[in-house]
Amino acid sequence: MAEIDKTRQILETVMVIPAGKVATYGQIADLAGLPGRARLVGSSLRSEFDGAEVPWQRVLRADGKIAFPSGSPKAEEQRQILIAEGVCVKNNRVSLADYRWQPDMATILSALKY
DNA sequence: GATGTGACTTTGT
DNA sequence: CACAAAGCCACAT
């Protein structure tokens, strides 16, 4: 059952990402207290994809690219939502330098629920 | 229980 | 830019 806790921790962390900002799978894993488990972030989002409760669209690959092939339905949907939130997406990619989420200490502590 | 897969990352060619 | 290798681990078969 520990796996469920990890998944929930990841989803809670993702839900803390503010609109207009993005984060990478690895970054979420780190913030969730699970360094090196970037893949777990992906599989967690896949199993939960409600769209409304968890802002999965704000999670990108380490290089800022959307985690789906350009042109795929998912990639298009994600791109559209991000643009609606004010994030500039070019060539299936987002400039992390401009939109990367950089949470302050208080936010991190809150996400980890210490 | 072994094997393969995957919404990943990093380093090195 | 691409590809490979190694690390990672829940899940399905």
mmCIF file of N, CA and C in Angstrom, chain A:
data_model
loop_
_atom_site.group_PDB
_atom_site.id
_atom_site.type_symbol
_atom_site.label_atom_id
_atom_site.label_comp_id
_atom_site.label_asym_id
_atom_site.label_seq_id
_atom_site.Cartn_x
_atom_site.Cartn_y
_atom_site.Cartn_z
ATOM 1 N N MET A 1 0.819 -1.221 0.000
ATOM 2 C CA MET A 1 0.000 0.000 0.000
ATOM 3 C C MET A 1 0.844 1.257 0.000
ATOM 4 N N ALA A 2 2.140 1.070 0.211
ATOM 5 C CA ALA A 2 3.037 2.237 0.203
ATOM 6 C C ALA A 2 3.028 2.889 -1.166
ATOM 7 N N GLU A 3 2.775 2.090 -2.180
ATOM 8 C CA GLU A 3 2.765 2.630 -3.546
ATOM 9 C C GLU A 3 1.662 3.664 -3.712
ATOM 10 N N ILE A 4 0.514 3.380 -3.056
ATOM 11 C CA ILE A 4 -0.599 4.318 -3.150
ATOM 12 C C ILE A 4 -0.194 5.660 -2.561
ATOM 13 N N ASP A 5 0.534 5.624 -1.455
ATOM 14 C CA ASP A 5 0.956 6.859 -0.810
ATOM 15 C C ASP A 5 1.873 7.656 -1.715
ATOM 16 N N LYS A 6 2.771 6.954 -2.405
ATOM 17 C CA LYS A 6 3.696 7.638 -3.302
ATOM 18 C C LYS A 6 2.919 8.317 -4.407
ATOM 19 N N THR A 7 1.980 7.574 -4.974
ATOM 20 C CA THR A 7 1.171 8.131 -6.053
ATOM 21 C C THR A 7 0.410 9.364 -5.574
ATOM 22 N N ARG A 8 -0.192 9.270 -4.405
ATOM 23 C CA ARG A 8 -0.961 10.398 -3.903
ATOM 24 C C ARG A 8 -0.056 11.592 -3.643
ATOM 25 N N GLN A 9 1.115 11.328 -3.118
ATOM 26 C CA GLN A 9 2.068 12.396 -2.834
ATOM 27 C C GLN A 9 2.440 13.114 -4.125
ATOM 28 N N ILE A 10 2.623 12.334 -5.170
ATOM 29 C CA ILE A 10 2.968 12.909 -6.467
ATOM 30 C C ILE A 10 1.818 13.763 -6.985
ATOM 31 N N LEU A 11 0.613 13.218 -6.939
ATOM 32 C CA LEU A 11 -0.538 13.960 -7.447
ATOM 33 C C LEU A 11 -0.770 15.240 -6.660
ATOM 34 N N GLU A 12 -0.572 15.176 -5.355
ATOM 35 C CA GLU A 12 -0.747 16.379 -4.539
ATOM 36 C C GLU A 12 0.259 17.437 -4.928
ATOM 37 N N THR A 13 1.474 17.002 -5.199
ATOM 38 C CA THR A 13 2.522 17.935 -5.601
ATOM 39 C C THR A 13 2.172 18.584 -6.927
ATOM 40 N N VAL A 14 1.686 17.779 -7.867
ATOM 41 C CA VAL A 14 1.311 18.314 -9.181
ATOM 42 C C VAL A 14 0.198 19.345 -9.042
ATOM 43 N N MET A 15 -0.713 19.084 -8.132
ATOM 44 C CA MET A 15 -1.828 20.008 -7.947
ATOM 45 C C MET A 15 -1.409 21.358 -7.375
ATOM 46 N N VAL A 16 -0.191 21.427 -6.888
ATOM 47 C CA VAL A 16 0.297 22.688 -6.317
ATOM 48 C C VAL A 16 0.886 23.599 -7.388
ATOM 49 N N ILE A 17 1.155 23.036 -8.569
ATOM 50 C CA ILE A 17 1.731 23.850 -9.644
ATOM 51 C C ILE A 17 0.714 24.928 -10.034
ATOM 52 N N PRO A 18 1.111 26.204 -9.969
ATOM 53 C CA PRO A 18 0.201 27.295 -10.310
ATOM 54 C C PRO A 18 -0.045 27.391 -11.810
ATOM 55 N N ALA A 19 -1.221 27.864 -12.190
ATOM 56 C CA ALA A 19 -1.533 28.028 -13.614
ATOM 57 C C ALA A 19 -0.535 28.997 -14.222
ATOM 58 N N GLY A 20 -0.150 28.732 -15.458
ATOM 59 C CA GLY A 20 0.795 29.609 -16.123
ATOM 60 C C GLY A 20 2.239 29.185 -15.889
ATOM 61 N N LYS A 21 2.422 28.153 -15.077
ATOM 62 C CA LYS A 21 3.764 27.642 -14.831
ATOM 63 C C LYS A 21 3.812 26.155 -15.164
ATOM 64 N N VAL A 22 5.005 25.615 -15.371
ATOM 65 C CA VAL A 22 5.147 24.194 -15.677
ATOM 66 C C VAL A 22 6.271 23.586 -14.842
ATOM 67 N N ALA A 23 6.307 22.270 -14.805
ATOM 68 C CA ALA A 23 7.363 21.574 -14.071
ATOM 69 C C ALA A 23 7.719 20.318 -14.853
ATOM 70 N N THR A 24 8.866 19.736 -14.555
ATOM 71 C CA THR A 24 9.269 18.521 -15.258
ATOM 72 C C THR A 24 8.954 17.315 -14.373
ATOM 73 N N TYR A 25 8.932 16.153 -14.995
ATOM 74 C CA TYR A 25 8.640 14.929 -14.258
ATOM 75 C C TYR A 25 9.651 14.749 -13.118
ATOM 76 N N GLY A 26 10.907 14.959 -13.430
ATOM 77 C CA GLY A 26 11.947 14.795 -12.427
ATOM 78 C C GLY A 26 11.791 15.782 -11.284
ATOM 79 N N GLN A 27 11.413 17.004 -11.625
ATOM 80 C CA GLN A 27 11.241 18.039 -10.611
ATOM 81 C C GLN A 27 10.124 17.655 -9.647
ATOM 82 N N ILE A 28 9.017 17.172 -10.209
ATOM 83 C CA ILE A 28 7.890 16.749 -9.379
ATOM 84 C C ILE A 28 8.308 15.601 -8.478
ATOM 85 N N ALA A 29 9.052 14.663 -9.038
ATOM 86 C CA ALA A 29 9.508 13.517 -8.256
ATOM 87 C C ALA A 29 10.340 14.002 -7.071
ATOM 88 N N ASP A 30 11.228 14.946 -7.333
ATOM 89 C CA ASP A 30 12.075 15.480 -6.270
ATOM 90 C C ASP A 30 11.233 16.153 -5.190
ATOM 91 N N LEU A 31 10.338 17.043 -5.615
ATOM 92 C CA LEU A 31 9.504 17.784 -4.674
ATOM 93 C C LEU A 31 8.623 16.844 -3.859
ATOM 94 N N ALA A 32 8.220 15.742 -4.488
ATOM 95 C CA ALA A 32 7.344 14.791 -3.807
ATOM 96 C C ALA A 32 8.129 13.896 -2.854
ATOM 97 N N GLY A 33 9.438 14.116 -2.821
ATOM 98 C CA GLY A 33 10.259 13.310 -1.934
ATOM 99 C C GLY A 33 10.619 11.969 -2.525
ATOM 100 N N LEU A 34 10.591 11.870 -3.872
ATOM 101 C CA LEU A 34 10.911 10.618 -4.548
ATOM 102 C C LEU A 34 11.927 10.835 -5.660
ATOM 103 N N PRO A 35 13.128 11.280 -5.313
ATOM 104 C CA PRO A 35 14.160 11.553 -6.310
ATOM 105 C C PRO A 35 14.478 10.331 -7.172
ATOM 106 N N GLY A 36 14.571 10.544 -8.471
ATOM 107 C CA GLY A 36 14.914 9.452 -9.378
ATOM 108 C C GLY A 36 13.718 8.665 -9.868
ATOM 109 N N ARG A 37 12.515 9.007 -9.372
ATOM 110 C CA ARG A 37 11.327 8.279 -9.801
ATOM 111 C C ARG A 37 10.478 9.052 -10.778
ATOM 112 N N ALA A 38 11.086 9.714 -11.727
ATOM 113 C CA ALA A 38 10.345 10.493 -12.713
ATOM 114 C C ALA A 38 9.301 9.634 -13.417
ATOM 115 N N ARG A 39 9.645 8.393 -13.698
ATOM 116 C CA ARG A 39 8.705 7.511 -14.400
ATOM 117 C C ARG A 39 7.445 7.282 -13.594
ATOM 118 N N LEU A 40 7.625 7.272 -12.284
ATOM 119 C CA LEU A 40 6.487 7.034 -11.412
ATOM 120 C C LEU A 40 5.510 8.209 -11.542
ATOM 121 N N VAL A 41 6.039 9.389 -11.761
ATOM 122 C CA VAL A 41 5.190 10.571 -11.932
ATOM 123 C C VAL A 41 4.312 10.365 -13.165
ATOM 124 N N GLY A 42 4.927 9.915 -14.235
ATOM 125 C CA GLY A 42 4.171 9.686 -15.467
ATOM 126 C C GLY A 42 3.082 8.643 -15.292
ATOM 127 N N SER A 43 3.431 7.517 -14.713
ATOM 128 C CA SER A 43 2.425 6.455 -14.569
ATOM 129 C C SER A 43 1.330 6.852 -13.602
ATOM 130 N N SER A 44 1.677 7.680 -12.614
ATOM 131 C CA SER A 44 0.673 8.131 -11.651
ATOM 132 C C SER A 44 -0.350 9.005 -12.353
ATOM 133 N N LEU A 45 0.132 9.927 -13.168
ATOM 134 C CA LEU A 45 -0.767 10.826 -13.882
ATOM 135 C C LEU A 45 -1.642 10.036 -14.848
ATOM 136 N N ARG A 46 -1.067 9.026 -15.471
ATOM 137 C CA ARG A 46 -1.812 8.236 -16.438
ATOM 138 C C ARG A 46 -3.003 7.572 -15.767
ATOM 139 N N SER A 47 -2.779 6.993 -14.614
ATOM 140 C CA SER A 47 -3.846 6.278 -13.931
ATOM 141 C C SER A 47 -4.895 7.200 -13.314
ATOM 142 N N GLU A 48 -4.570 8.475 -13.197
ATOM 143 C CA GLU A 48 -5.493 9.396 -12.555
ATOM 144 C C GLU A 48 -6.161 10.375 -13.498
ATOM 145 N N PHE A 49 -5.734 10.357 -14.780
ATOM 146 C CA PHE A 49 -6.130 11.469 -15.637
ATOM 147 C C PHE A 49 -7.610 11.861 -15.581
ATOM 148 N N ASP A 50 -7.904 12.779 -14.671
ATOM 149 C CA ASP A 50 -9.245 13.329 -14.535
ATOM 150 C C ASP A 50 -9.242 14.654 -15.298
ATOM 151 N N GLY A 51 -8.078 15.245 -15.432
ATOM 152 C CA GLY A 51 -7.983 16.507 -16.161
ATOM 153 C C GLY A 51 -8.329 17.684 -15.279
ATOM 154 N N ALA A 52 -9.415 17.594 -14.552
ATOM 155 C CA ALA A 52 -9.853 18.721 -13.745
ATOM 156 C C ALA A 52 -9.143 18.788 -12.396
ATOM 157 N N GLU A 53 -9.087 17.668 -11.714
ATOM 158 C CA GLU A 53 -8.474 17.689 -10.393
ATOM 159 C C GLU A 53 -6.960 17.802 -10.434
ATOM 160 N N VAL A 54 -6.350 17.124 -11.382
ATOM 161 C CA VAL A 54 -4.888 17.165 -11.480
ATOM 162 C C VAL A 54 -4.447 17.843 -12.771
ATOM 163 N N PRO A 55 -3.725 18.945 -12.653
ATOM 164 C CA PRO A 55 -3.236 19.677 -13.835
ATOM 165 C C PRO A 55 -2.090 18.966 -14.533
ATOM 166 N N TRP A 56 -2.356 17.805 -15.088
ATOM 167 C CA TRP A 56 -1.334 16.991 -15.743
ATOM 168 C C TRP A 56 -0.655 17.729 -16.892
ATOM 169 N N GLN A 57 -1.398 18.671 -17.469
ATOM 170 C CA GLN A 57 -0.841 19.400 -18.618
ATOM 171 C C GLN A 57 0.339 20.281 -18.253
ATOM 172 N N ARG A 58 0.535 20.532 -16.970
ATOM 173 C CA ARG A 58 1.662 21.390 -16.563
ATOM 174 C C ARG A 58 2.928 20.593 -16.315
ATOM 175 N N VAL A 59 2.893 19.317 -16.591
ATOM 176 C CA VAL A 59 4.080 18.485 -16.382
ATOM 177 C C VAL A 59 4.709 18.135 -17.729
ATOM 178 N N LEU A 60 5.966 18.529 -17.892
ATOM 179 C CA LEU A 60 6.675 18.320 -19.153
ATOM 180 C C LEU A 60 7.940 17.498 -18.957
ATOM 181 N N ARG A 61 8.570 17.143 -20.087
ATOM 182 C CA ARG A 61 9.824 16.401 -20.015
ATOM 183 C C ARG A 61 10.946 17.340 -19.584
ATOM 184 N N ALA A 62 12.087 16.749 -19.282
ATOM 185 C CA ALA A 62 13.230 17.506 -18.773
ATOM 186 C C ALA A 62 13.678 18.610 -19.720
ATOM 187 N N ASP A 63 13.441 18.430 -21.026
ATOM 188 C CA ASP A 63 13.877 19.431 -22.006
ATOM 189 C C ASP A 63 12.753 20.411 -22.343
ATOM 190 N N GLY A 64 11.633 20.315 -21.654
ATOM 191 C CA GLY A 64 10.524 21.243 -21.886
ATOM 192 C C GLY A 64 9.523 20.774 -22.917
ATOM 193 N N LYS A 65 9.772 19.619 -23.516
ATOM 194 C CA LYS A 65 8.841 19.121 -24.535
ATOM 195 C C LYS A 65 7.657 18.397 -23.921
ATOM 196 N N ILE A 66 6.533 18.434 -24.632
ATOM 197 C CA ILE A 66 5.346 17.723 -24.193
ATOM 198 C C ILE A 66 5.654 16.240 -24.346
ATOM 199 N N ALA A 67 5.198 15.433 -23.386
ATOM 200 C CA ALA A 67 5.536 14.010 -23.373
ATOM 201 C C ALA A 67 4.756 13.156 -24.356
ATOM 202 N N PHE A 68 4.257 13.756 -25.443
ATOM 203 C CA PHE A 68 3.521 12.995 -26.458
ATOM 204 C C PHE A 68 4.038 13.412 -27.827
ATOM 205 N N PRO A 69 3.887 12.550 -28.807
ATOM 206 C CA PRO A 69 4.343 12.877 -30.156
ATOM 207 C C PRO A 69 3.605 14.112 -30.653
ATOM 208 N N SER A 70 4.339 14.998 -31.300
ATOM 209 C CA SER A 70 3.712 16.195 -31.857
ATOM 210 C C SER A 70 2.590 15.801 -32.810
ATOM 211 N N GLY A 71 1.435 16.439 -32.629
ATOM 212 C CA GLY A 71 0.317 16.145 -33.510
ATOM 213 C C GLY A 71 -0.667 15.145 -32.956
ATOM 214 N N SER A 72 -0.254 14.403 -31.927
ATOM 215 C CA SER A 72 -1.166 13.431 -31.328
ATOM 216 C C SER A 72 -2.274 14.188 -30.586
ATOM 217 N N PRO A 73 -3.441 13.549 -30.440
ATOM 218 C CA PRO A 73 -4.579 14.179 -29.752
ATOM 219 C C PRO A 73 -4.191 14.703 -28.373
ATOM 220 N N LYS A 74 -3.473 13.903 -27.633
ATOM 221 C CA LYS A 74 -3.057 14.319 -26.285
ATOM 222 C C LYS A 74 -2.164 15.543 -26.329
ATOM 223 N N ALA A 75 -1.208 15.523 -27.229
ATOM 224 C CA ALA A 75 -0.273 16.648 -27.341
ATOM 225 C C ALA A 75 -1.038 17.918 -27.705
ATOM 226 N N GLU A 76 -1.994 17.780 -28.604
ATOM 227 C CA GLU A 76 -2.786 18.939 -29.032
ATOM 228 C C GLU A 76 -3.601 19.483 -27.873
ATOM 229 N N GLU A 77 -4.216 18.572 -27.140
ATOM 230 C CA GLU A 77 -5.019 18.993 -25.998
ATOM 231 C C GLU A 77 -4.160 19.725 -24.980
ATOM 232 N N GLN A 78 -3.021 19.134 -24.678
ATOM 233 C CA GLN A 78 -2.118 19.724 -23.703
ATOM 234 C C GLN A 78 -1.650 21.107 -24.146
ATOM 235 N N ARG A 79 -1.291 21.208 -25.409
ATOM 236 C CA ARG A 79 -0.813 22.481 -25.953
ATOM 237 C C ARG A 79 -1.891 23.550 -25.816
ATOM 238 N N GLN A 80 -3.114 23.151 -26.140
ATOM 239 C CA GLN A 80 -4.221 24.104 -26.098
ATOM 240 C C GLN A 80 -4.472 24.624 -24.683
ATOM 241 N N ILE A 81 -4.460 23.713 -23.719
ATOM 242 C CA ILE A 81 -4.692 24.122 -22.330
ATOM 243 C C ILE A 81 -3.584 25.049 -21.850
ATOM 244 N N LEU A 82 -2.352 24.693 -22.161
ATOM 245 C CA LEU A 82 -1.221 25.509 -21.716
ATOM 246 C C LEU A 82 -1.298 26.910 -22.295
ATOM 247 N N ILE A 83 -1.619 26.994 -23.579
ATOM 248 C CA ILE A 83 -1.718 28.300 -24.212
ATOM 249 C C ILE A 83 -2.836 29.107 -23.568
ATOM 250 N N ALA A 84 -3.924 28.404 -23.230
ATOM 251 C CA ALA A 84 -5.053 29.076 -22.567
ATOM 252 C C ALA A 84 -4.621 29.627 -21.209
ATOM 253 N N GLU A 85 -3.621 28.986 -20.615
ATOM 254 C CA GLU A 85 -3.141 29.436 -19.308
ATOM 255 C C GLU A 85 -2.049 30.486 -19.446
ATOM 256 N N GLY A 86 -1.703 30.810 -20.683
ATOM 257 C CA GLY A 86 -0.699 31.847 -20.899
ATOM 258 C C GLY A 86 0.701 31.320 -21.116
ATOM 259 N N VAL A 87 0.823 30.010 -21.314
ATOM 260 C CA VAL A 87 2.147 29.427 -21.546
ATOM 261 C C VAL A 87 2.385 29.301 -23.048
ATOM 262 N N CYS A 88 3.502 29.824 -23.500
ATOM 263 C CA CYS A 88 3.812 29.789 -24.926
ATOM 264 C C CYS A 88 4.399 28.439 -25.316
ATOM 265 N N VAL A 89 3.709 27.727 -26.216
ATOM 266 C CA VAL A 89 4.174 26.414 -26.663
ATOM 267 C C VAL A 89 4.598 26.502 -28.122
ATOM 268 N N LYS A 90 5.847 26.212 -28.404
ATOM 269 C CA LYS A 90 6.340 26.258 -29.772
ATOM 270 C C LYS A 90 6.964 24.923 -30.146
ATOM 271 N N ASN A 91 6.514 24.344 -31.238
ATOM 272 C CA ASN A 91 7.063 23.059 -31.677
ATOM 273 C C ASN A 91 6.964 22.006 -30.592
ATOM 274 N N ASN A 92 5.762 21.921 -29.994
ATOM 275 C CA ASN A 92 5.562 20.918 -28.951
ATOM 276 C C ASN A 92 6.466 21.144 -27.751
ATOM 277 N N ARG A 93 6.929 22.378 -27.607
ATOM 278 C CA ARG A 93 7.894 22.641 -26.555
ATOM 279 C C ARG A 93 7.656 23.958 -25.825
ATOM 280 N N VAL A 94 8.036 23.977 -24.561
ATOM 281 C CA VAL A 94 7.873 25.165 -23.719
ATOM 282 C C VAL A 94 9.251 25.605 -23.235
ATOM 283 N N SER A 95 9.448 26.928 -23.138
ATOM 284 C CA SER A 95 10.720 27.439 -22.642
ATOM 285 C C SER A 95 10.748 27.338 -21.125
ATOM 286 N N LEU A 96 11.490 26.374 -20.621
ATOM 287 C CA LEU A 96 11.568 26.189 -19.176
ATOM 288 C C LEU A 96 12.181 27.403 -18.508
ATOM 289 N N ALA A 97 13.080 28.053 -19.232
ATOM 290 C CA ALA A 97 13.745 29.242 -18.676
ATOM 291 C C ALA A 97 12.711 30.301 -18.327
ATOM 292 N N ASP A 98 11.626 30.347 -19.103
ATOM 293 C CA ASP A 98 10.591 31.365 -18.880
ATOM 294 C C ASP A 98 9.428 30.896 -18.020
ATOM 295 N N TYR A 99 9.068 29.623 -18.123
ATOM 296 C CA TYR A 99 7.855 29.155 -17.435
ATOM 297 C C TYR A 99 8.056 28.124 -16.337
ATOM 298 N N ARG A 100 9.277 27.730 -16.096
ATOM 299 C CA ARG A 100 9.493 26.719 -15.066
ATOM 300 C C ARG A 100 9.024 27.196 -13.691
ATOM 301 N N TRP A 101 8.318 26.327 -13.006
ATOM 302 C CA TRP A 101 7.805 26.632 -11.672
ATOM 303 C C TRP A 101 8.934 26.517 -10.666
ATOM 304 N N GLN A 102 9.135 27.591 -9.899
ATOM 305 C CA GLN A 102 10.168 27.553 -8.871
ATOM 306 C C GLN A 102 9.531 27.857 -7.529
ATOM 307 N N PRO A 103 9.025 26.828 -6.872
ATOM 308 C CA PRO A 103 8.329 26.980 -5.591
ATOM 309 C C PRO A 103 9.244 27.473 -4.478
ATOM 310 N N ASP A 104 8.681 28.273 -3.582
ATOM 311 C CA ASP A 104 9.487 28.731 -2.445
ATOM 312 C C ASP A 104 9.401 27.675 -1.346
ATOM 313 N N MET A 105 10.182 27.834 -0.333
ATOM 314 C CA MET A 105 10.250 26.852 0.750
ATOM 315 C C MET A 105 8.882 26.540 1.341
ATOM 316 N N ALA A 106 8.107 27.596 1.617
ATOM 317 C CA ALA A 106 6.793 27.400 2.232
ATOM 318 C C ALA A 106 5.914 26.500 1.365
ATOM 319 N N THR A 107 5.992 26.713 0.043
ATOM 320 C CA THR A 107 5.183 25.916 -0.877
ATOM 321 C C THR A 107 5.611 24.454 -0.858
ATOM 322 N N ILE A 108 6.914 24.251 -0.822
ATOM 323 C CA ILE A 108 7.419 22.880 -0.785
ATOM 324 C C ILE A 108 6.967 22.178 0.488
ATOM 325 N N LEU A 109 7.124 22.853 1.601
ATOM 326 C CA LEU A 109 6.729 22.253 2.877
ATOM 327 C C LEU A 109 5.246 21.945 2.869
ATOM 328 N N SER A 110 4.469 22.842 2.309
ATOM 329 C CA SER A 110 3.027 22.643 2.245
ATOM 330 C C SER A 110 2.693 21.414 1.408
ATOM 331 N N ALA A 111 3.376 21.272 0.278
ATOM 332 C CA ALA A 111 3.131 20.145 -0.628
ATOM 333 C C ALA A 111 3.480 18.826 0.044
ATOM 334 N N LEU A 112 4.532 18.841 0.829
ATOM 335 C CA LEU A 112 4.952 17.611 1.493
ATOM 336 C C LEU A 112 4.166 17.372 2.777
ATOM 337 N N LYS A 113 3.385 18.356 3.163
ATOM 338 C CA LYS A 113 2.551 18.256 4.364
ATOM 339 C C LYS A 113 3.342 17.842 5.592
ATOM 340 N N TYR A 114 4.366 18.615 5.874
ATOM 341 C CA TYR A 114 5.163 18.326 7.065
ATOM 342 C C TYR A 114 4.399 18.743 8.317
#
